[in-house]
Each structure stands twice: as C-alpha cells, then as structure tokens.
C-alpha cells in the first residue's frame, strides 16, 4: 500500500522520518507531502534580542521552527553561547532538544512532551525575581505557556 503523509519532511541531518520508517517496517511505501508554506519574519528583532542575554532569565523553545529561526540569526560567538548556557533553556520534546543541543546549548525539559507540562517544570524551577524568559515563537502558537506563566 502507498501512503501519502501530509507533513513537512524532516531535515536530512536529523535521520529518517519516523513515520516513513514505521510504515516501511509494515511493508508500506510512504511519501511526505508538505502542506504548509513557511516564512520567517522579524529575524532582525530576534537577532537583536539573542545578543542581549543579560536582559532575559532564560530561553524557551517549543518547536523546531523556533530553533531554526535562532540558528538563522546566530553565528554563535562563544561568549554569547556561554551567557545563554548560564541560564535555563527550556524545550518541549526530544526533536527540539536535539536541535538546541546542535546549537551548543543545554536544554531542560525534553521529556515534558507538552507546553502545559513544561510550564509546571518552569514554575517549579524559576525564581520570580529573574528577568523574563525569552520565548521565540510563531504567530500561531498556542497560549498555554503565556497563560500558565502569567
């Protein structure tokens, strides 16, 4: 059987797509068909904020796209990377955590799986007297973290 999967293909360096691999193990051929067109915006603003880690208490990544945007903005200078690594860098999911590690950063929360569970981890770990956490995200993000961390 041939299966059409309506999803974005994984990047070549992150290994085979798990859906294609799983379907193949059951004798099916799968083809990925991207369904969304994506464009990064406000990269200059993102870049400016990334080079001012002293204004933030840490970072939150809830998607591989956010990590990709950060990667596009940075040619990491070790001093900036070290400043971010001195702070908490929260992630949702193993794929996002792996991409954050590829940037040379140390993620926390990769086993949380959802923004709601991650919000509990952040609330338990963070002091209310730190600067706000920096949360690079898209315009269609869910409001779970914003509502839980407010």
mmCIF file of C-alpha atoms in Angstrom:
data_model
loop_
_atom_site.group_PDB
_atom_site.id
_atom_site.type_symbol
_atom_site.label_atom_id
_atom_site.label_comp_id
_atom_site.label_asym_id
_atom_site.label_seq_id
_atom_site.Cartn_x
_atom_site.Cartn_y
_atom_site.Cartn_z
ATOM 1 C CA UNK A 1 0.000 0.000 0.000
ATOM 2 C CA UNK A 2 1.200 3.515 -0.784
ATOM 3 C CA UNK A 3 0.523 6.094 1.955
ATOM 4 C CA UNK A 4 0.588 9.855 1.445
ATOM 5 C CA UNK A 5 1.549 11.740 4.593
ATOM 6 C CA UNK A 6 0.615 15.396 4.693
ATOM 7 C CA UNK A 7 3.516 16.734 6.768
ATOM 8 C CA UNK A 8 6.824 18.503 6.398
ATOM 9 C CA UNK A 9 9.803 16.205 5.694
ATOM 10 C CA UNK A 10 12.477 16.121 8.400
ATOM 11 C CA UNK A 11 15.797 17.786 7.775
ATOM 12 C CA UNK A 12 18.359 15.446 6.223
ATOM 13 C CA UNK A 13 20.720 15.626 9.210
ATOM 14 C CA UNK A 14 18.116 14.511 11.748
ATOM 15 C CA UNK A 15 17.766 10.966 10.380
ATOM 16 C CA UNK A 16 14.935 9.201 8.587
ATOM 17 C CA UNK A 17 11.393 10.326 9.214
ATOM 18 C CA UNK A 18 9.904 8.079 11.928
ATOM 19 C CA UNK A 19 6.567 7.789 10.116
ATOM 20 C CA UNK A 20 8.173 6.569 6.895
ATOM 21 C CA UNK A 21 10.348 4.174 8.874
ATOM 22 C CA UNK A 22 7.394 2.761 10.815
ATOM 23 C CA UNK A 23 5.219 2.347 7.739
ATOM 24 C CA UNK A 24 8.092 0.673 5.859
ATOM 25 C CA UNK A 25 8.506 -1.821 8.709
ATOM 26 C CA UNK A 26 4.929 -2.930 7.972
ATOM 27 C CA UNK A 27 5.514 -3.193 4.224
ATOM 28 C CA UNK A 28 4.050 0.167 3.193
ATOM 29 C CA UNK A 29 5.606 2.822 0.998
ATOM 30 C CA UNK A 30 5.103 6.377 2.219
ATOM 31 C CA UNK A 31 5.531 9.758 0.589
ATOM 32 C CA UNK A 32 5.663 13.029 2.520
ATOM 33 C CA UNK A 33 3.810 15.982 1.047
ATOM 34 C CA UNK A 34 4.465 19.386 2.659
ATOM 35 C CA UNK A 35 1.192 21.158 3.374
ATOM 36 C CA UNK A 36 2.357 24.496 4.722
ATOM 37 C CA UNK A 37 4.385 27.265 3.255
ATOM 38 C CA UNK A 38 6.566 28.872 5.884
ATOM 39 C CA UNK A 39 8.386 32.182 6.012
ATOM 40 C CA UNK A 40 10.452 33.555 8.880
ATOM 41 C CA UNK A 41 9.734 37.178 9.784
ATOM 42 C CA UNK A 42 11.273 39.605 12.264
ATOM 43 C CA UNK A 43 14.666 37.899 12.167
ATOM 44 C CA UNK A 44 16.423 41.225 12.821
ATOM 45 C CA UNK A 45 14.447 41.729 16.040
ATOM 46 C CA UNK A 46 15.103 38.133 17.070
ATOM 47 C CA UNK A 47 18.812 38.546 16.412
ATOM 48 C CA UNK A 48 18.970 41.748 18.481
ATOM 49 C CA UNK A 49 17.334 40.011 21.453
ATOM 50 C CA UNK A 50 19.557 36.949 21.184
ATOM 51 C CA UNK A 51 22.656 39.084 21.514
ATOM 52 C CA UNK A 52 21.329 40.584 24.759
ATOM 53 C CA UNK A 53 21.077 37.543 27.046
ATOM 54 C CA UNK A 54 21.562 39.743 30.102
ATOM 55 C CA UNK A 55 18.016 41.084 29.571
ATOM 56 C CA UNK A 56 16.467 37.622 29.864
ATOM 57 C CA UNK A 57 16.244 34.989 32.566
ATOM 58 C CA UNK A 58 16.466 32.114 30.071
ATOM 59 C CA UNK A 59 15.067 30.736 26.823
ATOM 60 C CA UNK A 60 12.016 28.660 25.921
ATOM 61 C CA UNK A 61 11.774 26.622 22.710
ATOM 62 C CA UNK A 62 8.545 24.793 21.958
ATOM 63 C CA UNK A 63 9.184 23.980 18.309
ATOM 64 C CA UNK A 64 11.940 23.016 15.903
ATOM 65 C CA UNK A 65 10.982 26.067 13.788
ATOM 66 C CA UNK A 66 11.907 28.410 16.638
ATOM 67 C CA UNK A 67 15.306 26.732 16.933
ATOM 68 C CA UNK A 68 15.723 27.016 13.164
ATOM 69 C CA UNK A 69 14.984 30.768 13.343
ATOM 70 C CA UNK A 70 17.555 31.214 16.117
ATOM 71 C CA UNK A 71 20.100 29.247 14.094
ATOM 72 C CA UNK A 72 19.492 31.552 11.114
ATOM 73 C CA UNK A 73 20.201 34.597 13.297
ATOM 74 C CA UNK A 74 23.307 33.397 15.001
ATOM 75 C CA UNK A 75 26.802 32.640 14.182
ATOM 76 C CA UNK A 76 27.335 31.794 17.840
ATOM 77 C CA UNK A 77 30.120 33.643 19.474
ATOM 78 C CA UNK A 78 31.232 31.515 22.385
ATOM 79 C CA UNK A 79 30.753 34.393 24.832
ATOM 80 C CA UNK A 80 27.058 34.756 23.881
ATOM 81 C CA UNK A 81 26.507 30.997 23.924
ATOM 82 C CA UNK A 82 28.156 30.783 27.353
ATOM 83 C CA UNK A 83 25.882 33.546 28.675
ATOM 84 C CA UNK A 84 22.767 31.690 27.469
ATOM 85 C CA UNK A 85 24.084 28.383 28.828
ATOM 86 C CA UNK A 86 24.435 30.029 32.248
ATOM 87 C CA UNK A 87 20.630 30.378 32.169
ATOM 88 C CA UNK A 88 17.851 27.815 31.886
ATOM 89 C CA UNK A 89 16.989 26.793 28.328
ATOM 90 C CA UNK A 90 13.618 25.028 28.299
ATOM 91 C CA UNK A 91 12.336 22.816 25.474
ATOM 92 C CA UNK A 92 9.305 20.714 24.643
ATOM 93 C CA UNK A 93 10.174 17.389 23.047
ATOM 94 C CA UNK A 94 13.168 15.348 22.066
ATOM 95 C CA UNK A 95 13.386 16.685 18.493
ATOM 96 C CA UNK A 96 13.522 20.287 19.716
ATOM 97 C CA UNK A 97 16.045 19.326 22.410
ATOM 98 C CA UNK A 98 18.309 17.688 19.813
ATOM 99 C CA UNK A 99 18.250 20.822 17.659
ATOM 100 C CA UNK A 100 19.003 23.010 20.694
ATOM 101 C CA UNK A 101 21.984 20.772 21.515
ATOM 102 C CA UNK A 102 23.181 21.216 17.916
ATOM 103 C CA UNK A 103 23.308 24.967 18.618
ATOM 104 C CA UNK A 104 25.652 24.219 21.520
ATOM 105 C CA UNK A 105 23.049 24.906 24.190
ATOM 106 C CA UNK A 106 21.967 22.691 27.088
ATOM 107 C CA UNK A 107 18.199 22.049 27.080
ATOM 108 C CA UNK A 108 15.969 21.268 30.061
ATOM 109 C CA UNK A 109 12.560 19.593 29.879
ATOM 110 C CA UNK A 110 12.875 17.474 26.756
ATOM 111 C CA UNK A 111 10.766 14.731 28.353
ATOM 112 C CA UNK A 112 7.871 17.065 29.160
ATOM 113 C CA UNK A 113 6.156 16.484 25.810
ATOM 114 C CA UNK A 114 3.674 19.372 26.061
ATOM 115 C CA UNK A 115 3.742 23.077 26.831
ATOM 116 C CA UNK A 116 1.429 22.500 29.788
ATOM 117 C CA UNK A 117 3.812 20.036 31.437
ATOM 118 C CA UNK A 118 6.778 22.277 30.598
ATOM 119 C CA UNK A 119 5.026 25.202 32.277
ATOM 120 C CA UNK A 120 4.898 23.204 35.521
ATOM 121 C CA UNK A 121 8.640 22.499 35.285
ATOM 122 C CA UNK A 122 9.353 26.183 34.702
ATOM 123 C CA UNK A 123 7.149 27.285 37.600
ATOM 124 C CA UNK A 124 8.898 24.822 39.940
ATOM 125 C CA UNK A 125 12.399 25.912 38.864
ATOM 126 C CA UNK A 126 12.176 29.651 38.319
ATOM 127 C CA UNK A 127 12.508 32.432 40.828
ATOM 128 C CA UNK A 128 10.034 35.292 40.416
ATOM 129 C CA UNK A 129 12.879 37.813 40.736
ATOM 130 C CA UNK A 130 14.633 36.933 37.480
ATOM 131 C CA UNK A 131 14.229 38.838 34.193
ATOM 132 C CA UNK A 132 11.529 37.431 31.902
ATOM 133 C CA UNK A 133 12.219 34.300 29.893
ATOM 134 C CA UNK A 134 12.721 34.823 26.161
ATOM 135 C CA UNK A 135 10.258 32.769 24.091
ATOM 136 C CA UNK A 136 10.929 32.892 20.333
ATOM 137 C CA UNK A 137 7.776 31.567 18.665
ATOM 138 C CA UNK A 138 5.473 31.893 15.695
ATOM 139 C CA UNK A 139 2.280 33.859 15.383
ATOM 140 C CA UNK A 140 0.065 30.752 15.563
ATOM 141 C CA UNK A 141 1.437 29.385 18.824
ATOM 142 C CA UNK A 142 -0.962 28.187 21.467
ATOM 143 C CA UNK A 143 -1.356 30.378 24.531
ATOM 144 C CA UNK A 144 -0.684 27.595 27.052
ATOM 145 C CA UNK A 145 2.674 28.928 28.274
ATOM 146 C CA UNK A 146 1.590 32.555 28.287
ATOM 147 C CA UNK A 147 -1.485 31.748 30.376
ATOM 148 C CA UNK A 148 0.245 29.332 32.767
ATOM 149 C CA UNK A 149 3.315 31.505 33.356
ATOM 150 C CA UNK A 150 1.491 34.848 33.681
#
